[in-house]
Amino acid sequence: MQTNEIIKRFREHFERNGHSVVPSASLLLDDPNLLFVNAGMVPFKPYFLGEAPAPWPRATSIQKVVRTGDIEEVGKTSRHTTFFQMAGNFSFGDYFKERAIELAWELITKSQDDGGYGLDPERIWVTVYQDDDESIALWQKIAGLPEERVQRRGMEDNLWSMTVPGPCGPCSEIYYDRGPQFGEEGGPVVDEDRYLEVWNLVFMQNVRGPGGAKKDFEILGELPNKNIDTGMGVERMAALLQGVENVYETDLVRTVISKAEELSRRRYGADHTDDVRFRVIADHARTGVMLIADGVTPGNEARGYVLRRLLRRIVRSARLLGVTEPVLATFAAVVRDTMGSSYPDLVTDFARIESIIKAEEDTFLTTLTAGSKIFEVAAEEIRSAGRAMLPGDKAFQLHDTYGFPIDLTLEMAAEQGLSVDEDGFRRLMAEQRARAKADAASRKTGHGDQSVYRELLNLGATEFTGYAELASEATVRGIVRDGQRVRSAVEGEIVEVVLDRTPLYAESGGQESDAGVIVADGLDLEVVDVQKVAKKLWVHQVRVRGGELVEGQHVEARVDQEWRVGARQGHSGTHVVHAALRQVLGPSALQSGSYNKPGYLRLDFAWTGGLSEETRSEIEEVSNLAVRKDLPVKVVYTSLPGAKEMGAVALFGETYDEEVRVVEIGGPWSRELCGGTHVEHSSQIGPITLLGESSVGSGVRRIEAYVGIEAFRYLATERALMQNLAAMLKVPDADVPGRVEALVERLRVAEKELERLRGAQLLSSVGQFVEQAQDVRGVAVVAVAVPNGVSAGDLRTLAVEVRNRLGSRPGVVALFSVDGSKVSFVVATTAAARDLKLAAGKLVPAFAPVIGGRGGGKPDLAQGGGTDATGVDKAIAALRAEVDRAVAGS
């Protein structure tokens, strides 16, 4: 049974049984605890946590999932993967254990002809939490499982929680016996390779306290509503139903391996080392494409760094298989072809995905070149020092700074007869991970005590009136100070206020929150900020400027009208610039982030190279033409599938309710899902002036602009600047660029002439330096400090010229240049000196520490620098002493 059929049957089974079908959420959710969505229930966490009411009593989804904790282990075994699909069914206070077990058992054991998976009931085992007698009785009642095929397990295995205080509950896992050829008999407690877990049913019924992530915590009590969260691993079920040994041999994954076989002309299954590489390619290709499709771009931090690692591991694995041509786009196309039916965005957005991975592959190939040079220098230093092991810190530097996988460093070292301090490398890697974990822990908010907001949410969601009015009568539902609900607040205090209705926009979708006031007789509150909690509750941070605020009080909330005018211009301007980008650059130039406030907008978009001046001008012109055309702005409320059918653009990482708001500017020209405030006609945006465009990461560009009165002020400032320049240069405005260009050219010519004269002056002093040579055991040693300010390049030229003047006699030249506290130096040796074993690179360690520096190079020429200029005289003495020692010992 093909994977797509497995998914179809799961979805249809639960839809027939009253579940709402919920599409997969993005892999990127606004959750401080998670880098990526790592479980099928993650999008439903607000409902399980009681932060928001569930839109449906029961739901089902096929959720894409990425787990990156074991990246280094992927490929080494056939079990580790980073991307998989989790099929789940969920109940929010509706059915519980009995119905959950019935639904799972029916689907997995019903014959394939009747729409099930047709697993043999006699080969099914289950585990339950150690004291969950109720589940054991239900399995025996519903499935007729004998006692020996129901096994009890402890808290670490069969008590689920989010690893922090909050909801938890016993779980029951379903396993399938694959037969004696896969391992020992005795059930999953004995061998989880033979007994493959395919389904986990979580009975969310309790609240846990603080303690360990998986065990050693206290059960505090029961939840008010008992919930069901189950997950079936789609790829694992595919392995069973397709009769293959592991997920890498299933239909959607094996196709990537087949392409790698074709490119490498090697065969999967013939060699374990090669198999590791094939599996890395297959797994990481799927994960990488899915992450890019959801808006991640390669970078050096957080999600971007994970993606970069994955893509570079693919390239490296392909190289180790003997493939030298670019490969990422080829593997991405296979993923698109195999998974596009389930995830249509892979097809429609492939041009953007392909451009990002091609750029990353090009970057990595350059990195390989640069890193290889760093390795060569390090290897030479090691051999020169008579050692044979690359230090762990150098291997870590190659990994951390240049993106070199450790296996690449090991291979390159072996080729040169060197070993690598792997223990030191692993220790530094462990320290880095520990720092990352500590940083993540410090940033975690977890699911702390939000009971105060849940209490207020139970009173009903805040009604947002700001689309229709700028002032609304309201009632104070709650006042929060320092996380605690209070009855009142007085002048001078800063508190949070929840109203039953408000016209003040809460920060979201890149738009800043509204400025405004909340007033009543004798009461004056300045609104400092407005945020949403659980997408339903508007929380106003206010400063009490006068009077006393009391819970239950009737007030009026007012938006600052000038602020709203500017905010609407900024947000609508963002949509216009986005549409202009897509018109000029093509549909792959998708927004990946934005920020707007009155008079200003910033938009990040997927693009791999800088924009020319002509392209920026064209984008600006298209934007302003849209403003001049006075395009109508229309808001449409529809379902998410309906919005996609309309061609509306959805933003990466955003989650949407069943009913969505589509904002159109000029009909299909600009059509985006958006909850922000907007103008009624595009002419109300006013002029749009682009400020600039820059890179904010690999594959992501940023464009900034002023709109409305801010754009006018910016242009007025530019005009005044031009007029001042024209007055200074005594030319008309139109002639300013030409006159400035002429002045710059004259300056460039003058600088070149100065450089030539300075070089000639330096070379004129070569004879003086040669005359200062001191004889050290028959070697002419020129070791002097040259005039301050000589550049490293000039210092090198000067040293070579002095060496040449020494002719055929043994000679060592060491020149030092001081710039403040910094020191640059160059060491050069004649051929006769090198015959005496005086190598420039080996002389450097004798004096460099004296000036707090380091350096290196070849036997004939070496250079470096230091940070202690006071040590130059001692360094010169140390050099002479080293020449004396070396010649005496030769």
PDB file of N, CA, C and O in Angstrom, residues 652-694:
ATOM      1  N   PHE A 652       4.433  32.676   5.740  1.00  0.00           N
ATOM      2  CA  PHE A 652       5.139  31.566   6.366  1.00  0.00           C
ATOM      3  C   PHE A 652       5.008  31.630   7.876  1.00  0.00           C
ATOM      4  O   PHE A 652       5.136  32.678   8.489  1.00  0.00           O
ATOM      5  N   GLY A 653       4.781  30.472   8.486  1.00  0.00           N
ATOM      6  CA  GLY A 653       4.786  30.381   9.942  1.00  0.00           C
ATOM      7  C   GLY A 653       3.525  30.857  10.613  1.00  0.00           C
ATOM      8  O   GLY A 653       3.391  30.747  11.823  1.00  0.00           O
ATOM      9  N   GLU A 654       2.578  31.420   9.855  1.00  0.00           N
ATOM     10  CA  GLU A 654       1.339  31.893  10.451  1.00  0.00           C
ATOM     11  C   GLU A 654       0.340  30.745  10.559  1.00  0.00           C
ATOM     12  O   GLU A 654       0.326  29.831   9.735  1.00  0.00           O
ATOM     13  N   THR A 655      -0.475  30.784  11.587  1.00  0.00           N
ATOM     14  CA  THR A 655      -1.581  29.838  11.704  1.00  0.00           C
ATOM     15  C   THR A 655      -2.879  30.602  11.539  1.00  0.00           C
ATOM     16  O   THR A 655      -2.991  31.760  11.946  1.00  0.00           O
ATOM     17  N   TYR A 656      -3.858  29.953  10.943  1.00  0.00           N
ATOM     18  CA  TYR A 656      -5.106  30.634  10.610  1.00  0.00           C
ATOM     19  C   TYR A 656      -6.294  29.852  11.160  1.00  0.00           C
ATOM     20  O   TYR A 656      -6.262  28.630  11.261  1.00  0.00           O
ATOM     21  N   ASP A 657      -7.351  30.593  11.492  1.00  0.00           N
ATOM     22  CA  ASP A 657      -8.583  29.968  11.940  1.00  0.00           C
ATOM     23  C   ASP A 657      -9.324  29.401  10.740  1.00  0.00           C
ATOM     24  O   ASP A 657      -8.910  29.566   9.586  1.00  0.00           O
ATOM     25  N   GLU A 658     -10.451  28.720  11.031  1.00  0.00           N
ATOM     26  CA  GLU A 658     -11.231  28.149   9.944  1.00  0.00           C
ATOM     27  C   GLU A 658     -11.750  29.243   9.012  1.00  0.00           C
ATOM     28  O   GLU A 658     -11.778  29.075   7.802  1.00  0.00           O
ATOM     29  N   GLU A 659     -12.173  30.390   9.588  1.00  0.00           N
ATOM     30  CA  GLU A 659     -12.562  31.528   8.763  1.00  0.00           C
ATOM     31  C   GLU A 659     -11.396  32.496   8.710  1.00  0.00           C
ATOM     32  O   GLU A 659     -10.812  32.830   9.733  1.00  0.00           O
ATOM     33  N   VAL A 660     -11.036  32.921   7.502  1.00  0.00           N
ATOM     34  CA  VAL A 660      -9.895  33.802   7.340  1.00  0.00           C
ATOM     35  C   VAL A 660     -10.334  35.103   6.683  1.00  0.00           C
ATOM     36  O   VAL A 660     -11.385  35.185   6.043  1.00  0.00           O
ATOM     37  N   ARG A 661      -9.499  36.115   6.850  1.00  0.00           N
ATOM     38  CA  ARG A 661      -9.768  37.449   6.306  1.00  0.00           C
ATOM     39  C   ARG A 661      -8.797  37.704   5.162  1.00  0.00           C
ATOM     40  O   ARG A 661      -7.584  37.660   5.345  1.00  0.00           O
ATOM     41  N   VAL A 662      -9.324  37.949   3.994  1.00  0.00           N
ATOM     42  CA  VAL A 662      -8.515  38.208   2.809  1.00  0.00           C
ATOM     43  C   VAL A 662      -8.616  39.687   2.467  1.00  0.00           C
ATOM     44  O   VAL A 662      -9.712  40.231   2.346  1.00  0.00           O
ATOM     45  N   VAL A 663      -7.458  40.338   2.314  1.00  0.00           N
ATOM     46  CA  VAL A 663      -7.414  41.750   1.933  1.00  0.00           C
ATOM     47  C   VAL A 663      -6.964  41.848   0.481  1.00  0.00           C
ATOM     48  O   VAL A 663      -5.880  41.370   0.125  1.00  0.00           O
ATOM     49  N   GLU A 664      -7.819  42.462  -0.345  1.00  0.00           N
ATOM     50  CA  GLU A 664      -7.516  42.644  -1.754  1.00  0.00           C
ATOM     51  C   GLU A 664      -7.224  44.111  -2.032  1.00  0.00           C
ATOM     52  O   GLU A 664      -7.932  45.001  -1.546  1.00  0.00           O
ATOM     53  N   ILE A 665      -6.185  44.360  -2.808  1.00  0.00           N
ATOM     54  CA  ILE A 665      -5.918  45.704  -3.318  1.00  0.00           C
ATOM     55  C   ILE A 665      -5.873  45.578  -4.836  1.00  0.00           C
ATOM     56  O   ILE A 665      -4.967  44.938  -5.385  1.00  0.00           O
ATOM     57  N   GLY A 666      -6.879  46.127  -5.488  1.00  0.00           N
ATOM     58  CA  GLY A 666      -6.958  45.980  -6.933  1.00  0.00           C
ATOM     59  C   GLY A 666      -7.293  44.565  -7.349  1.00  0.00           C
ATOM     60  O   GLY A 666      -6.758  44.063  -8.343  1.00  0.00           O
ATOM     61  N   GLY A 667      -8.183  43.907  -6.577  1.00  0.00           N
ATOM     62  CA  GLY A 667      -8.599  42.547  -6.926  1.00  0.00           C
ATOM     63  C   GLY A 667      -7.443  41.565  -6.816  1.00  0.00           C
ATOM     64  O   GLY A 667      -6.732  41.537  -5.797  1.00  0.00           O
ATOM     65  N   PRO A 668      -7.198  40.777  -7.868  1.00  0.00           N
ATOM     66  CA  PRO A 668      -6.158  39.749  -7.789  1.00  0.00           C
ATOM     67  C   PRO A 668      -4.733  40.295  -7.785  1.00  0.00           C
ATOM     68  O   PRO A 668      -3.799  39.546  -7.528  1.00  0.00           O
ATOM     69  N   TRP A 669      -4.564  41.619  -8.072  1.00  0.00           N
ATOM     70  CA  TRP A 669      -3.190  42.145  -8.111  1.00  0.00           C
ATOM     71  C   TRP A 669      -2.495  41.963  -6.764  1.00  0.00           C
ATOM     72  O   TRP A 669      -1.340  41.564  -6.686  1.00  0.00           O
ATOM     73  N   SER A 670      -3.189  42.234  -5.679  1.00  0.00           N
ATOM     74  CA  SER A 670      -2.665  41.987  -4.338  1.00  0.00           C
ATOM     75  C   SER A 670      -3.764  41.336  -3.522  1.00  0.00           C
ATOM     76  O   SER A 670      -4.791  41.952  -3.236  1.00  0.00           O
ATOM     77  N   ARG A 671      -3.564  40.094  -3.162  1.00  0.00           N
ATOM     78  CA  ARG A 671      -4.592  39.346  -2.427  1.00  0.00           C
ATOM     79  C   ARG A 671      -3.871  38.524  -1.357  1.00  0.00           C
ATOM     80  O   ARG A 671      -3.186  37.554  -1.656  1.00  0.00           O
ATOM     81  N   GLU A 672      -4.009  38.934  -0.090  1.00  0.00           N
ATOM     82  CA  GLU A 672      -3.273  38.282   0.993  1.00  0.00           C
ATOM     83  C   GLU A 672      -4.187  38.016   2.178  1.00  0.00           C
ATOM     84  O   GLU A 672      -5.119  38.786   2.440  1.00  0.00           O
ATOM     85  N   LEU A 673      -3.900  36.930   2.899  1.00  0.00           N
ATOM     86  CA  LEU A 673      -4.556  36.679   4.178  1.00  0.00           C
ATOM     87  C   LEU A 673      -3.962  37.657   5.185  1.00  0.00           C
ATOM     88  O   LEU A 673      -2.741  37.721   5.350  1.00  0.00           O
ATOM     89  N   CYS A 674      -4.811  38.430   5.843  1.00  0.00           N
ATOM     90  CA  CYS A 674      -4.288  39.475   6.714  1.00  0.00           C
ATOM     91  C   CYS A 674      -5.351  39.929   7.699  1.00  0.00           C
ATOM     92  O   CYS A 674      -6.514  40.113   7.326  1.00  0.00           O
ATOM     93  N   GLY A 675      -4.951  40.162   8.943  1.00  0.00           N
ATOM     94  CA  GLY A 675      -5.872  40.669   9.955  1.00  0.00           C
ATOM     95  C   GLY A 675      -5.634  42.125  10.303  1.00  0.00           C
ATOM     96  O   GLY A 675      -6.201  42.628  11.262  1.00  0.00           O
ATOM     97  N   GLY A 676      -4.761  42.806   9.523  1.00  0.00           N
ATOM     98  CA  GLY A 676      -4.387  44.162   9.855  1.00  0.00           C
ATOM     99  C   GLY A 676      -5.398  45.206   9.435  1.00  0.00           C
ATOM    100  O   GLY A 676      -6.425  44.913   8.810  1.00  0.00           O
ATOM    101  N   THR A 677      -5.099  46.456   9.783  1.00  0.00           N
ATOM    102  CA  THR A 677      -5.962  47.571   9.414  1.00  0.00           C
ATOM    103  C   THR A 677      -5.445  48.191   8.126  1.00  0.00           C
ATOM    104  O   THR A 677      -4.225  48.336   7.941  1.00  0.00           O
ATOM    105  N   HIS A 678      -6.370  48.572   7.237  1.00  0.00           N
ATOM    106  CA  HIS A 678      -5.969  49.018   5.899  1.00  0.00           C
ATOM    107  C   HIS A 678      -6.770  50.230   5.448  1.00  0.00           C
ATOM    108  O   HIS A 678      -7.844  50.531   5.993  1.00  0.00           O
ATOM    109  N   VAL A 679      -6.250  50.904   4.414  1.00  0.00           N
ATOM    110  CA  VAL A 679      -6.935  52.036   3.800  1.00  0.00           C
ATOM    111  C   VAL A 679      -8.117  51.517   2.981  1.00  0.00           C
ATOM    112  O   VAL A 679      -8.252  50.319   2.739  1.00  0.00           O
ATOM    113  N   GLU A 680      -9.001  52.439   2.544  1.00  0.00           N
ATOM    114  CA  GLU A 680     -10.148  52.043   1.708  1.00  0.00           C
ATOM    115  C   GLU A 680      -9.787  52.050   0.225  1.00  0.00           C
ATOM    116  O   GLU A 680     -10.371  51.317  -0.564  1.00  0.00           O
ATOM    117  N   HIS A 681      -8.850  52.919  -0.163  1.00  0.00           N
ATOM    118  CA  HIS A 681      -8.389  53.017  -1.550  1.00  0.00           C
ATOM    119  C   HIS A 681      -6.883  53.206  -1.529  1.00  0.00           C
ATOM    120  O   HIS A 681      -6.335  53.860  -0.633  1.00  0.00           O
ATOM    121  N   SER A 682      -6.204  52.689  -2.524  1.00  0.00           N
ATOM    122  CA  SER A 682      -4.740  52.724  -2.514  1.00  0.00           C
ATOM    123  C   SER A 682      -4.184  54.138  -2.506  1.00  0.00           C
ATOM    124  O   SER A 682      -3.087  54.372  -1.991  1.00  0.00           O
ATOM    125  N   SER A 683      -4.944  55.125  -3.060  1.00  0.00           N
ATOM    126  CA  SER A 683      -4.437  56.501  -3.085  1.00  0.00           C
ATOM    127  C   SER A 683      -4.219  57.052  -1.681  1.00  0.00           C
ATOM    128  O   SER A 683      -3.422  57.969  -1.477  1.00  0.00           O
ATOM    129  N   GLN A 684      -4.926  56.479  -0.678  1.00  0.00           N
ATOM    130  CA  GLN A 684      -4.789  56.959   0.700  1.00  0.00           C
ATOM    131  C   GLN A 684      -3.454  56.576   1.322  1.00  0.00           C
ATOM    132  O   GLN A 684      -3.087  57.074   2.384  1.00  0.00           O
ATOM    133  N   ILE A 685      -2.718  55.684   0.668  1.00  0.00           N
ATOM    134  CA  ILE A 685      -1.395  55.313   1.182  1.00  0.00           C
ATOM    135  C   ILE A 685      -0.434  56.486   1.063  1.00  0.00           C
ATOM    136  O   ILE A 685       0.421  56.696   1.920  1.00  0.00           O
ATOM    137  N   GLY A 686      -0.604  57.274  -0.007  1.00  0.00           N
ATOM    138  CA  GLY A 686       0.323  58.373  -0.254  1.00  0.00           C
ATOM    139  C   GLY A 686       1.575  57.878  -0.946  1.00  0.00           C
ATOM    140  O   GLY A 686       1.678  56.700  -1.312  1.00  0.00           O
ATOM    141  N   PRO A 687       2.568  58.721  -1.132  1.00  0.00           N
ATOM    142  CA  PRO A 687       3.787  58.307  -1.847  1.00  0.00           C
ATOM    143  C   PRO A 687       4.534  57.210  -1.103  1.00  0.00           C
ATOM    144  O   PRO A 687       4.499  57.137   0.127  1.00  0.00           O
ATOM    145  N   ILE A 688       5.190  56.351  -1.872  1.00  0.00           N
ATOM    146  CA  ILE A 688       6.026  55.274  -1.319  1.00  0.00           C
ATOM    147  C   ILE A 688       7.448  55.512  -1.804  1.00  0.00           C
ATOM    148  O   ILE A 688       7.705  55.580  -2.999  1.00  0.00           O
ATOM    149  N   THR A 689       8.374  55.649  -0.865  1.00  0.00           N
ATOM    150  CA  THR A 689       9.775  55.914  -1.197  1.00  0.00           C
ATOM    151  C   THR A 689      10.656  54.811  -0.630  1.00  0.00           C
ATOM    152  O   THR A 689      10.718  54.637   0.593  1.00  0.00           O
ATOM    153  N   LEU A 690      11.298  54.054  -1.497  1.00  0.00           N
ATOM    154  CA  LEU A 690      12.195  52.999  -1.031  1.00  0.00           C
ATOM    155  C   LEU A 690      13.464  53.609  -0.457  1.00  0.00           C
ATOM    156  O   LEU A 690      14.087  54.478  -1.080  1.00  0.00           O
ATOM    157  N   LEU A 691      13.847  53.137   0.727  1.00  0.00           N
ATOM    158  CA  LEU A 691      15.050  53.634   1.387  1.00  0.00           C
ATOM    159  C   LEU A 691      16.270  52.820   1.012  1.00  0.00           C
ATOM    160  O   LEU A 691      17.382  53.319   0.969  1.00  0.00           O
ATOM    161  N   GLY A 692      16.073  51.542   0.780  1.00  0.00           N
ATOM    162  CA  GLY A 692      17.206  50.695   0.446  1.00  0.00           C
ATOM    163  C   GLY A 692      16.821  49.239   0.472  1.00  0.00           C
ATOM    164  O   GLY A 692      15.699  48.861   0.825  1.00  0.00           O
ATOM    165  N   GLU A 693      17.771  48.406   0.086  1.00  0.00           N
ATOM    166  CA  GLU A 693      17.558  46.956   0.024  1.00  0.00           C
ATOM    167  C   GLU A 693      18.856  46.298   0.441  1.00  0.00           C
ATOM    168  O   GLU A 693      19.950  46.759   0.076  1.00  0.00           O
ATOM    169  N   SER A 694      18.760  45.260   1.259  1.00  0.00           N
ATOM    170  CA  SER A 694      19.966  44.644   1.802  1.00  0.00           C
ATOM    171  C   SER A 694      19.719  43.169   2.075  1.00  0.00           C
ATOM    172  O   SER A 694      18.599  42.678   1.984  1.00  0.00           O
TER     173      SER A 694
END
